[in-house]
Amino acid sequence: MRRKGLFITVEGVEGAGKSTNIKVIEEFLSERKVDYILTREPGGTLLAEEIRELLLRRHEEEMDATTELLLVFAARAQHLNTKIKRSLAEGMWVLCDRFTDATYAYQGAGRGLDVNLIHQLERLVQENLRPDLTVIFDLDARIGLERARQRGQLDRIESQKLEFFQRVREGYQRIASRESVRCLVIDASQTREAVRQTLRTALENKMQAYLNE
Ligand code: T5A
């Protein structure tokens, strides 16, 4: 087993099937007897989960986009420094539901905040730590929102207009084409079973090198 754990993140627009397919990734890792933890952003620790609640709850006062960005990175600093880094150092793999690509997609592409500002915060909070592998579930934003809507009440971010999520999707697509080695794009418009099969095959190919180490 590797001395340092692998850092895997999972991304996509609302309702793209991250939660559904994280189970497929967990099954894949368990079959190969990989020691891993499952965590999420924003959140992952008690304090970071409190920040998540603040971020996702609807408020009477509108949340400023820069406030939102700083809260996302505040939660990330807590999560990284008290959980993720330690787990990776102990040799555990870390499977994280969303990470900084979500910040580039939501706060950058979605809200239109300056990408250089996000870069600076990324360097400040993460130093050199970046995901080794990112699975991006790509789906038409309209379909994703419809799936999320059918599941229940929408939170503060899910209540944004469709155009916001279209920009988020494009943001993810740009990341995927710029970083094609790190990113694995899965067409999430297929049936659940087809997504599952596509994902398993892609994981087999992508993870072979790591699993043989
Ligand atoms: N955020 C986060 C930021 O703005 N900046 C950041 O830096 C970070 C880290 C977090 C929110 O925070 C924002 C982004 C988010 O708005 P989250 O908990 O990660 O939220 O949120 P969601 O994207 O809201 O996650 P969801 O649970 O809504 O979506 P999933 O997990 O992608 O979708 P899932 O698996 O729950 O599926 C949704 C529904 O579709 C069905 C499922 O059964 C379910 O009912 N489904 C399918 N239906 C048909 N065909 C398929 N192939 C299907 N796959 C799943």
PDB file of C-alpha atoms and ligand atoms in Angstrom:
ATOM      1  CA  MET A   1       0.000   0.000   0.000  1.00  0.00           C
ATOM      2  CA  ARG A   2       1.165   3.558  -0.703  1.00  0.00           C
ATOM      3  CA  ARG A   3       2.827   5.373   2.192  1.00  0.00           C
ATOM      4  CA  LYS A   4       0.900   8.517   1.399  1.00  0.00           C
ATOM      5  CA  GLY A   5      -2.817   8.203   0.772  1.00  0.00           C
ATOM      6  CA  LEU A   6      -4.528   9.223  -2.435  1.00  0.00           C
ATOM      7  CA  PHE A   7      -6.802  12.255  -2.423  1.00  0.00           C
ATOM      8  CA  ILE A   8      -9.910  11.743  -4.565  1.00  0.00           C
ATOM      9  CA  THR A   9     -12.592  14.411  -4.998  1.00  0.00           C
ATOM     10  CA  VAL A  10     -16.049  14.190  -6.551  1.00  0.00           C
ATOM     11  CA  GLU A  11     -17.703  17.136  -8.307  1.00  0.00           C
ATOM     12  CA  GLY A  12     -20.670  18.170 -10.434  1.00  0.00           C
ATOM     13  CA  VAL A  13     -23.677  20.466 -10.606  1.00  0.00           C
ATOM     14  CA  GLU A  14     -26.576  19.992  -8.162  1.00  0.00           C
ATOM     15  CA  GLY A  15     -28.282  16.624  -8.557  1.00  0.00           C
ATOM     16  CA  ALA A  16     -25.617  15.268 -10.921  1.00  0.00           C
ATOM     17  CA  GLY A  17     -25.436  12.048  -8.884  1.00  0.00           C
ATOM     18  CA  LYS A  18     -22.396  12.576  -6.645  1.00  0.00           C
ATOM     19  CA  SER A  19     -23.970  10.976  -3.565  1.00  0.00           C
ATOM     20  CA  THR A  20     -25.380   8.109  -5.618  1.00  0.00           C
ATOM     21  CA  ASN A  21     -22.040   7.350  -7.252  1.00  0.00           C
ATOM     22  CA  ILE A  22     -19.811   7.924  -4.231  1.00  0.00           C
ATOM     23  CA  LYS A  23     -21.302   4.605  -3.116  1.00  0.00           C
ATOM     24  CA  VAL A  24     -19.954   3.044  -6.333  1.00  0.00           C
ATOM     25  CA  ILE A  25     -16.472   4.456  -5.638  1.00  0.00           C
ATOM     26  CA  GLU A  26     -16.630   3.190  -2.036  1.00  0.00           C
ATOM     27  CA  GLU A  27     -17.585  -0.269  -3.264  1.00  0.00           C
ATOM     28  CA  PHE A  28     -14.662  -0.160  -5.740  1.00  0.00           C
ATOM     29  CA  LEU A  29     -12.191   0.822  -2.978  1.00  0.00           C
ATOM     30  CA  SER A  30     -13.546  -1.728  -0.492  1.00  0.00           C
ATOM     31  CA  GLU A  31     -13.221  -4.544  -3.033  1.00  0.00           C
ATOM     32  CA  ARG A  32      -9.536  -3.608  -3.326  1.00  0.00           C
ATOM     33  CA  LYS A  33      -9.139  -3.376   0.466  1.00  0.00           C
ATOM     34  CA  VAL A  34      -8.116   0.264   0.374  1.00  0.00           C
ATOM     35  CA  ASP A  35      -8.221   2.067   3.757  1.00  0.00           C
ATOM     36  CA  TYR A  36     -10.128   5.268   3.125  1.00  0.00           C
ATOM     37  CA  ILE A  37     -12.265   7.912   4.778  1.00  0.00           C
ATOM     38  CA  LEU A  38     -15.309   9.530   3.201  1.00  0.00           C
ATOM     39  CA  THR A  39     -15.765  13.212   3.895  1.00  0.00           C
ATOM     40  CA  ARG A  40     -17.360  16.276   2.310  1.00  0.00           C
ATOM     41  CA  GLU A  41     -17.114  20.006   1.694  1.00  0.00           C
ATOM     42  CA  PRO A  42     -18.184  22.382   2.892  1.00  0.00           C
ATOM     43  CA  GLY A  43     -17.982  20.434   6.163  1.00  0.00           C
ATOM     44  CA  GLY A  44     -16.227  17.278   7.266  1.00  0.00           C
ATOM     45  CA  THR A  45     -15.534  18.363  10.884  1.00  0.00           C
ATOM     46  CA  LEU A  46     -17.865  19.683  13.606  1.00  0.00           C
ATOM     47  CA  LEU A  47     -16.789  23.279  13.125  1.00  0.00           C
ATOM     48  CA  ALA A  48     -16.709  23.082   9.323  1.00  0.00           C
ATOM     49  CA  GLU A  49     -20.210  21.540   9.363  1.00  0.00           C
ATOM     50  CA  GLU A  50     -21.401  24.603  11.315  1.00  0.00           C
ATOM     51  CA  ILE A  51     -19.976  26.810   8.549  1.00  0.00           C
ATOM     52  CA  ARG A  52     -21.750  24.587   5.995  1.00  0.00           C
ATOM     53  CA  GLU A  53     -25.026  25.163   7.779  1.00  0.00           C
ATOM     54  CA  LEU A  54     -24.419  28.918   7.642  1.00  0.00           C
ATOM     55  CA  LEU A  55     -23.613  28.681   3.921  1.00  0.00           C
ATOM     56  CA  LEU A  56     -26.598  26.575   2.886  1.00  0.00           C
ATOM     57  CA  ARG A  57     -29.350  27.968   5.150  1.00  0.00           C
ATOM     58  CA  ARG A  58     -31.556  30.705   3.687  1.00  0.00           C
ATOM     59  CA  HIS A  59     -31.086  34.050   5.485  1.00  0.00           C
ATOM     60  CA  GLU A  60     -33.171  37.210   5.568  1.00  0.00           C
ATOM     61  CA  GLU A  61     -30.034  39.153   4.653  1.00  0.00           C
ATOM     62  CA  GLU A  62     -28.502  38.337   1.271  1.00  0.00           C
ATOM     63  CA  MET A  63     -25.057  36.763   1.592  1.00  0.00           C
ATOM     64  CA  ASP A  64     -22.344  38.738  -0.188  1.00  0.00           C
ATOM     65  CA  ALA A  65     -20.367  36.637  -2.727  1.00  0.00           C
ATOM     66  CA  THR A  66     -17.003  37.447  -1.099  1.00  0.00           C
ATOM     67  CA  THR A  67     -18.406  36.467   2.295  1.00  0.00           C
ATOM     68  CA  GLU A  68     -19.503  33.168   0.729  1.00  0.00           C
ATOM     69  CA  LEU A  69     -16.026  32.621  -0.721  1.00  0.00           C
ATOM     70  CA  LEU A  70     -14.288  33.317   2.588  1.00  0.00           C
ATOM     71  CA  LEU A  71     -16.660  31.014   4.472  1.00  0.00           C
ATOM     72  CA  VAL A  72     -15.975  28.210   1.992  1.00  0.00           C
ATOM     73  CA  PHE A  73     -12.224  28.595   2.528  1.00  0.00           C
ATOM     74  CA  ALA A  74     -12.623  28.965   6.317  1.00  0.00           C
ATOM     75  CA  ALA A  75     -14.405  25.606   6.379  1.00  0.00           C
ATOM     76  CA  ARG A  76     -11.719  24.166   4.076  1.00  0.00           C
ATOM     77  CA  ALA A  77      -8.854  25.313   6.311  1.00  0.00           C
ATOM     78  CA  GLN A  78     -10.460  23.627   9.305  1.00  0.00           C
ATOM     79  CA  HIS A  79     -11.183  20.454   7.352  1.00  0.00           C
ATOM     80  CA  LEU A  80      -7.713  20.218   5.832  1.00  0.00           C
ATOM     81  CA  ASN A  81      -5.762  21.029   8.960  1.00  0.00           C
ATOM     82  CA  THR A  82      -7.685  18.863  11.385  1.00  0.00           C
ATOM     83  CA  LYS A  83      -8.677  15.902   9.205  1.00  0.00           C
ATOM     84  CA  ILE A  84      -7.569  15.552   5.592  1.00  0.00           C
ATOM     85  CA  LYS A  85      -3.807  16.110   5.957  1.00  0.00           C
ATOM     86  CA  ARG A  86      -3.574  13.782   8.952  1.00  0.00           C
ATOM     87  CA  SER A  87      -5.490  11.010   7.196  1.00  0.00           C
ATOM     88  CA  LEU A  88      -3.320  11.259   4.069  1.00  0.00           C
ATOM     89  CA  ALA A  89      -0.144  11.258   6.179  1.00  0.00           C
ATOM     90  CA  GLU A  90      -1.335   8.076   7.909  1.00  0.00           C
ATOM     91  CA  GLY A  91      -1.659   6.437   4.483  1.00  0.00           C
ATOM     92  CA  MET A  92      -5.446   6.573   4.290  1.00  0.00           C
ATOM     93  CA  TRP A  93      -7.087   7.486   1.017  1.00  0.00           C
ATOM     94  CA  VAL A  94      -9.441  10.433   1.291  1.00  0.00           C
ATOM     95  CA  LEU A  95     -12.654  10.459  -0.740  1.00  0.00           C
ATOM     96  CA  CYS A  96     -14.130  13.947  -0.577  1.00  0.00           C
ATOM     97  CA  ASP A  97     -17.561  15.033  -1.848  1.00  0.00           C
ATOM     98  CA  ARG A  98     -16.579  18.394  -3.443  1.00  0.00           C
ATOM     99  CA  PHE A  99     -13.415  20.426  -2.909  1.00  0.00           C
ATOM    100  CA  THR A 100     -11.778  23.536  -4.413  1.00  0.00           C
ATOM    101  CA  ASP A 101     -12.941  22.847  -7.987  1.00  0.00           C
ATOM    102  CA  ALA A 102     -16.416  23.606  -6.590  1.00  0.00           C
ATOM    103  CA  THR A 103     -15.138  27.013  -5.505  1.00  0.00           C
ATOM    104  CA  TYR A 104     -13.827  27.755  -9.011  1.00  0.00           C
ATOM    105  CA  ALA A 105     -17.128  26.532 -10.485  1.00  0.00           C
ATOM    106  CA  TYR A 106     -19.618  28.101  -8.029  1.00  0.00           C
ATOM    107  CA  GLN A 107     -17.912  31.222  -6.668  1.00  0.00           C
ATOM    108  CA  GLY A 108     -15.731  31.782  -9.766  1.00  0.00           C
ATOM    109  CA  ALA A 109     -17.837  30.828 -12.806  1.00  0.00           C
ATOM    110  CA  GLY A 110     -21.219  30.995 -11.029  1.00  0.00           C
ATOM    111  CA  ARG A 111     -20.884  34.175  -8.957  1.00  0.00           C
ATOM    112  CA  GLY A 112     -18.309  35.793 -11.238  1.00  0.00           C
ATOM    113  CA  LEU A 113     -15.667  36.397  -8.544  1.00  0.00           C
ATOM    114  CA  ASP A 114     -12.094  37.081  -9.641  1.00  0.00           C
ATOM    115  CA  VAL A 115     -10.273  33.791 -10.268  1.00  0.00           C
ATOM    116  CA  ASN A 116      -7.000  35.302  -9.011  1.00  0.00           C
ATOM    117  CA  LEU A 117      -8.602  35.861  -5.634  1.00  0.00           C
ATOM    118  CA  ILE A 118      -9.564  32.179  -5.508  1.00  0.00           C
ATOM    119  CA  HIS A 119      -5.995  31.217  -6.549  1.00  0.00           C
ATOM    120  CA  GLN A 120      -4.574  33.280  -3.701  1.00  0.00           C
ATOM    121  CA  LEU A 121      -6.869  31.717  -1.116  1.00  0.00           C
ATOM    122  CA  GLU A 122      -6.154  28.255  -2.519  1.00  0.00           C
ATOM    123  CA  ARG A 123      -2.413  28.797  -2.062  1.00  0.00           C
ATOM    124  CA  LEU A 124      -2.881  30.271   1.414  1.00  0.00           C
ATOM    125  CA  VAL A 125      -5.106  27.473   2.709  1.00  0.00           C
ATOM    126  CA  GLN A 126      -3.792  24.440   0.807  1.00  0.00           C
ATOM    127  CA  GLU A 127      -0.158  25.294   0.082  1.00  0.00           C
ATOM    128  CA  ASN A 128       0.773  22.501  -2.369  1.00  0.00           C
ATOM    129  CA  LEU A 129      -2.016  20.109  -1.555  1.00  0.00           C
ATOM    130  CA  ARG A 130      -4.235  19.326  -4.565  1.00  0.00           C
ATOM    131  CA  PRO A 131      -6.449  16.305  -5.354  1.00  0.00           C
ATOM    132  CA  ASP A 132      -4.742  13.389  -7.143  1.00  0.00           C
ATOM    133  CA  LEU A 133      -7.924  12.428  -8.955  1.00  0.00           C
ATOM    134  CA  THR A 134     -11.212  14.272  -9.478  1.00  0.00           C
ATOM    135  CA  VAL A 135     -14.358  12.617 -10.801  1.00  0.00           C
ATOM    136  CA  ILE A 136     -16.653  15.187 -12.419  1.00  0.00           C
ATOM    137  CA  PHE A 137     -20.257  14.175 -13.095  1.00  0.00           C
ATOM    138  CA  ASP A 138     -21.269  16.225 -16.100  1.00  0.00           C
ATOM    139  CA  LEU A 139     -24.973  16.916 -16.544  1.00  0.00           C
ATOM    140  CA  ASP A 140     -27.237  19.518 -18.109  1.00  0.00           C
ATOM    141  CA  ALA A 141     -27.957  21.924 -15.231  1.00  0.00           C
ATOM    142  CA  ARG A 142     -31.703  21.843 -15.934  1.00  0.00           C
ATOM    143  CA  ILE A 143     -31.842  18.051 -15.487  1.00  0.00           C
ATOM    144  CA  GLY A 144     -29.684  18.219 -12.355  1.00  0.00           C
ATOM    145  CA  LEU A 145     -31.914  20.838 -10.755  1.00  0.00           C
ATOM    146  CA  GLU A 146     -34.999  18.831 -11.633  1.00  0.00           C
ATOM    147  CA  ARG A 147     -33.504  15.757  -9.941  1.00  0.00           C
ATOM    148  CA  ALA A 148     -32.552  17.825  -6.874  1.00  0.00           C
ATOM    149  CA  ARG A 149     -36.024  19.392  -6.768  1.00  0.00           C
ATOM    150  CA  GLN A 150     -37.729  15.985  -6.807  1.00  0.00           C
ATOM    151  CA  ARG A 151     -35.641  14.997  -3.801  1.00  0.00           C
ATOM    152  CA  GLY A 152     -36.953  17.772  -1.553  1.00  0.00           C
ATOM    153  CA  GLN A 153     -36.745  21.438  -0.536  1.00  0.00           C
ATOM    154  CA  LEU A 154     -33.957  23.471  -2.115  1.00  0.00           C
ATOM    155  CA  ASP A 155     -31.274  25.139   0.051  1.00  0.00           C
ATOM    156  CA  ARG A 156     -29.906  28.702  -0.401  1.00  0.00           C
ATOM    157  CA  ILE A 157     -27.444  27.804  -3.179  1.00  0.00           C
ATOM    158  CA  GLU A 158     -29.800  25.359  -4.935  1.00  0.00           C
ATOM    159  CA  SER A 159     -32.342  28.192  -5.151  1.00  0.00           C
ATOM    160  CA  GLN A 160     -30.215  30.181  -7.628  1.00  0.00           C
ATOM    161  CA  LYS A 161     -31.445  30.710 -11.195  1.00  0.00           C
ATOM    162  CA  LEU A 162     -30.816  28.113 -13.913  1.00  0.00           C
ATOM    163  CA  GLU A 163     -28.248  30.391 -15.631  1.00  0.00           C
ATOM    164  CA  PHE A 164     -26.113  30.276 -12.485  1.00  0.00           C
ATOM    165  CA  PHE A 165     -25.880  26.468 -12.706  1.00  0.00           C
ATOM    166  CA  GLN A 166     -25.228  26.614 -16.447  1.00  0.00           C
ATOM    167  CA  ARG A 167     -22.180  28.777 -15.673  1.00  0.00           C
ATOM    168  CA  VAL A 168     -21.188  26.334 -12.910  1.00  0.00           C
ATOM    169  CA  ARG A 169     -21.325  23.444 -15.376  1.00  0.00           C
ATOM    170  CA  GLU A 170     -19.206  25.378 -17.892  1.00  0.00           C
ATOM    171  CA  GLY A 171     -16.765  26.164 -15.097  1.00  0.00           C
ATOM    172  CA  TYR A 172     -16.351  22.437 -14.409  1.00  0.00           C
ATOM    173  CA  GLN A 173     -15.977  21.704 -18.120  1.00  0.00           C
ATOM    174  CA  ARG A 174     -13.140  24.245 -18.377  1.00  0.00           C
ATOM    175  CA  ILE A 175     -11.349  22.686 -15.399  1.00  0.00           C
ATOM    176  CA  ALA A 176     -11.736  19.217 -16.948  1.00  0.00           C
ATOM    177  CA  SER A 177     -10.289  20.241 -20.309  1.00  0.00           C
ATOM    178  CA  ARG A 178      -7.401  22.156 -18.698  1.00  0.00           C
ATOM    179  CA  GLU A 179      -6.546  19.311 -16.295  1.00  0.00           C
ATOM    180  CA  SER A 180      -7.422  16.220 -18.253  1.00  0.00           C
ATOM    181  CA  VAL A 181      -4.934  13.965 -16.444  1.00  0.00           C
ATOM    182  CA  ARG A 182      -6.374  14.681 -13.005  1.00  0.00           C
ATOM    183  CA  CYS A 183     -10.029  14.879 -14.038  1.00  0.00           C
ATOM    184  CA  LEU A 184     -12.267  12.005 -15.025  1.00  0.00           C
ATOM    185  CA  VAL A 185     -15.471  13.226 -16.653  1.00  0.00           C
ATOM    186  CA  ILE A 186     -18.508  10.956 -16.439  1.00  0.00           C
ATOM    187  CA  ASP A 187     -21.619  11.562 -18.538  1.00  0.00           C
ATOM    188  CA  ALA A 188     -24.267  11.708 -15.802  1.00  0.00           C
ATOM    189  CA  SER A 189     -27.222  11.882 -18.208  1.00  0.00           C
ATOM    190  CA  GLN A 190     -27.181   8.096 -18.644  1.00  0.00           C
ATOM    191  CA  THR A 191     -29.310   5.720 -16.564  1.00  0.00           C
ATOM    192  CA  ARG A 192     -28.084   4.979 -13.030  1.00  0.00           C
ATOM    193  CA  GLU A 193     -26.812   1.552 -14.125  1.00  0.00           C
ATOM    194  CA  ALA A 194     -24.995   2.936 -17.184  1.00  0.00           C
ATOM    195  CA  VAL A 195     -23.327   5.655 -15.063  1.00  0.00           C
ATOM    196  CA  ARG A 196     -22.270   2.991 -12.576  1.00  0.00           C
ATOM    197  CA  GLN A 197     -20.711   0.819 -15.304  1.00  0.00           C
ATOM    198  CA  THR A 198     -18.967   3.761 -16.993  1.00  0.00           C
ATOM    199  CA  LEU A 199     -17.586   4.901 -13.649  1.00  0.00           C
ATOM    200  CA  ARG A 200     -16.291   1.464 -12.664  1.00  0.00           C
ATOM    201  CA  THR A 201     -14.520   0.994 -16.001  1.00  0.00           C
ATOM    202  CA  ALA A 202     -12.990   4.468 -15.810  1.00  0.00           C
ATOM    203  CA  LEU A 203     -11.808   3.862 -12.234  1.00  0.00           C
ATOM    204  CA  GLU A 204     -10.198   0.547 -13.268  1.00  0.00           C
ATOM    205  CA  ASN A 205      -8.172   2.346 -15.937  1.00  0.00           C
ATOM    206  CA  LYS A 206      -7.318   5.447 -13.965  1.00  0.00           C
ATOM    207  CA  MET A 207      -6.414   3.794 -10.669  1.00  0.00           C
ATOM    208  CA  GLN A 208      -4.425   0.840 -11.934  1.00  0.00           C
ATOM    209  CA  ALA A 209      -1.092   2.593 -11.397  1.00  0.00           C
ATOM    210  CA  TYR A 210      -1.927   3.655  -7.833  1.00  0.00           C
ATOM    211  CA  LEU A 211      -3.322   0.269  -6.851  1.00  0.00           C
ATOM    212  CA  ASN A 212      -0.207  -1.516  -8.087  1.00  0.00           C
ATOM    213  CA  GLU A 213       2.149   0.624  -6.002  1.00  0.00           C
TER     214      GLU A 213
HETATM  215  N1  T5A B   1     -20.337  24.757  -2.721  1.00  0.00           N
HETATM  216  C1  T5A B   1     -19.525  23.775  -2.245  1.00  0.00           C
HETATM  217  C2  T5A B   1     -19.823  25.971  -3.143  1.00  0.00           C
HETATM  218  O1  T5A B   1     -20.580  26.855  -3.548  1.00  0.00           O
HETATM  219  N2  T5A B   1     -18.468  26.160  -3.122  1.00  0.00           N
HETATM  220  C3  T5A B   1     -17.601  25.203  -2.643  1.00  0.00           C
HETATM  221  O2  T5A B   1     -16.373  25.429  -2.637  1.00  0.00           O
HETATM  222  C4  T5A B   1     -18.158  23.963  -2.184  1.00  0.00           C
HETATM  223  C5  T5A B   1     -17.236  22.897  -1.666  1.00  0.00           C
HETATM  224  C6  T5A B   1     -22.932  21.724  -1.261  1.00  0.00           C
HETATM  225  C7  T5A B   1     -23.303  23.058  -1.844  1.00  0.00           C
HETATM  226  O3  T5A B   1     -22.229  23.916  -1.582  1.00  0.00           O
HETATM  227  C8  T5A B   1     -21.795  24.528  -2.763  1.00  0.00           C
HETATM  228  C9  T5A B   1     -22.239  23.630  -3.870  1.00  0.00           C
HETATM  229  C10 T5A B   1     -23.503  23.024  -3.346  1.00  0.00           C
HETATM  230  O4  T5A B   1     -24.576  23.878  -3.671  1.00  0.00           O
HETATM  231  P1  T5A B   1     -23.663  19.291  -1.680  1.00  0.00           P
HETATM  232  O5  T5A B   1     -24.178  18.612  -0.479  1.00  0.00           O
HETATM  233  O6  T5A B   1     -22.368  18.887  -2.181  1.00  0.00           O
HETATM  234  O7  T5A B   1     -23.854  20.834  -1.465  1.00  0.00           O
HETATM  235  O8  T5A B   1     -24.635  19.207  -2.774  1.00  0.00           O
HETATM  236  P2  T5A B   1     -25.433  18.962  -3.904  1.00  0.00           P
HETATM  237  O9  T5A B   1     -24.785  19.231  -5.168  1.00  0.00           O
HETATM  238  O10 T5A B   1     -26.663  19.733  -3.553  1.00  0.00           O
HETATM  239  O11 T5A B   1     -25.590  17.434  -3.804  1.00  0.00           O
HETATM  240  P3  T5A B   1     -26.826  16.728  -4.127  1.00  0.00           P
HETATM  241  O12 T5A B   1     -26.963  15.708  -3.034  1.00  0.00           O
HETATM  242  O13 T5A B   1     -27.985  17.607  -4.425  1.00  0.00           O
HETATM  243  O14 T5A B   1     -26.543  16.112  -5.503  1.00  0.00           O
HETATM  244  P4  T5A B   1     -25.787  14.852  -5.916  1.00  0.00           P
HETATM  245  O15 T5A B   1     -25.142  14.220  -4.731  1.00  0.00           O
HETATM  246  O16 T5A B   1     -24.947  15.202  -7.056  1.00  0.00           O
HETATM  247  O17 T5A B   1     -26.956  13.943  -6.432  1.00  0.00           O
HETATM  248  P5  T5A B   1     -27.652  12.634  -5.841  1.00  0.00           P
HETATM  249  O18 T5A B   1     -26.780  11.472  -6.008  1.00  0.00           O
HETATM  250  O19 T5A B   1     -28.190  12.941  -4.498  1.00  0.00           O
HETATM  251  O20 T5A B   1     -28.812  12.513  -6.901  1.00  0.00           O
HETATM  252  C11 T5A B   1     -29.870  13.443  -6.967  1.00  0.00           C
HETATM  253  C12 T5A B   1     -31.165  12.710  -7.327  1.00  0.00           C
HETATM  254  O21 T5A B   1     -31.052  12.187  -8.635  1.00  0.00           O
HETATM  255  C13 T5A B   1     -31.195  10.774  -8.633  1.00  0.00           C
HETATM  256  C14 T5A B   1     -30.937  10.317  -7.222  1.00  0.00           C
HETATM  257  O22 T5A B   1     -31.600   9.137  -6.908  1.00  0.00           O
HETATM  258  C15 T5A B   1     -31.452  11.503  -6.404  1.00  0.00           C
HETATM  259  O23 T5A B   1     -32.819  11.408  -6.208  1.00  0.00           O
HETATM  260  N3  T5A B   1     -30.256  10.234  -9.619  1.00  0.00           N
HETATM  261  C16 T5A B   1     -30.590   9.903 -10.881  1.00  0.00           C
HETATM  262  N4  T5A B   1     -31.764   9.954 -11.507  1.00  0.00           N
HETATM  263  C17 T5A B   1     -31.762   9.539 -12.818  1.00  0.00           C
HETATM  264  N5  T5A B   1     -30.646   9.075 -13.487  1.00  0.00           N
HETATM  265  C18 T5A B   1     -29.455   9.015 -12.854  1.00  0.00           C
HETATM  266  N6  T5A B   1     -28.371   8.576 -13.524  1.00  0.00           N
HETATM  267  C19 T5A B   1     -29.396   9.445 -11.501  1.00  0.00           C
HETATM  268  N7  T5A B   1     -28.383   9.532 -10.594  1.00  0.00           N
HETATM  269  C20 T5A B   1     -28.921  10.034  -9.453  1.00  0.00           C
END
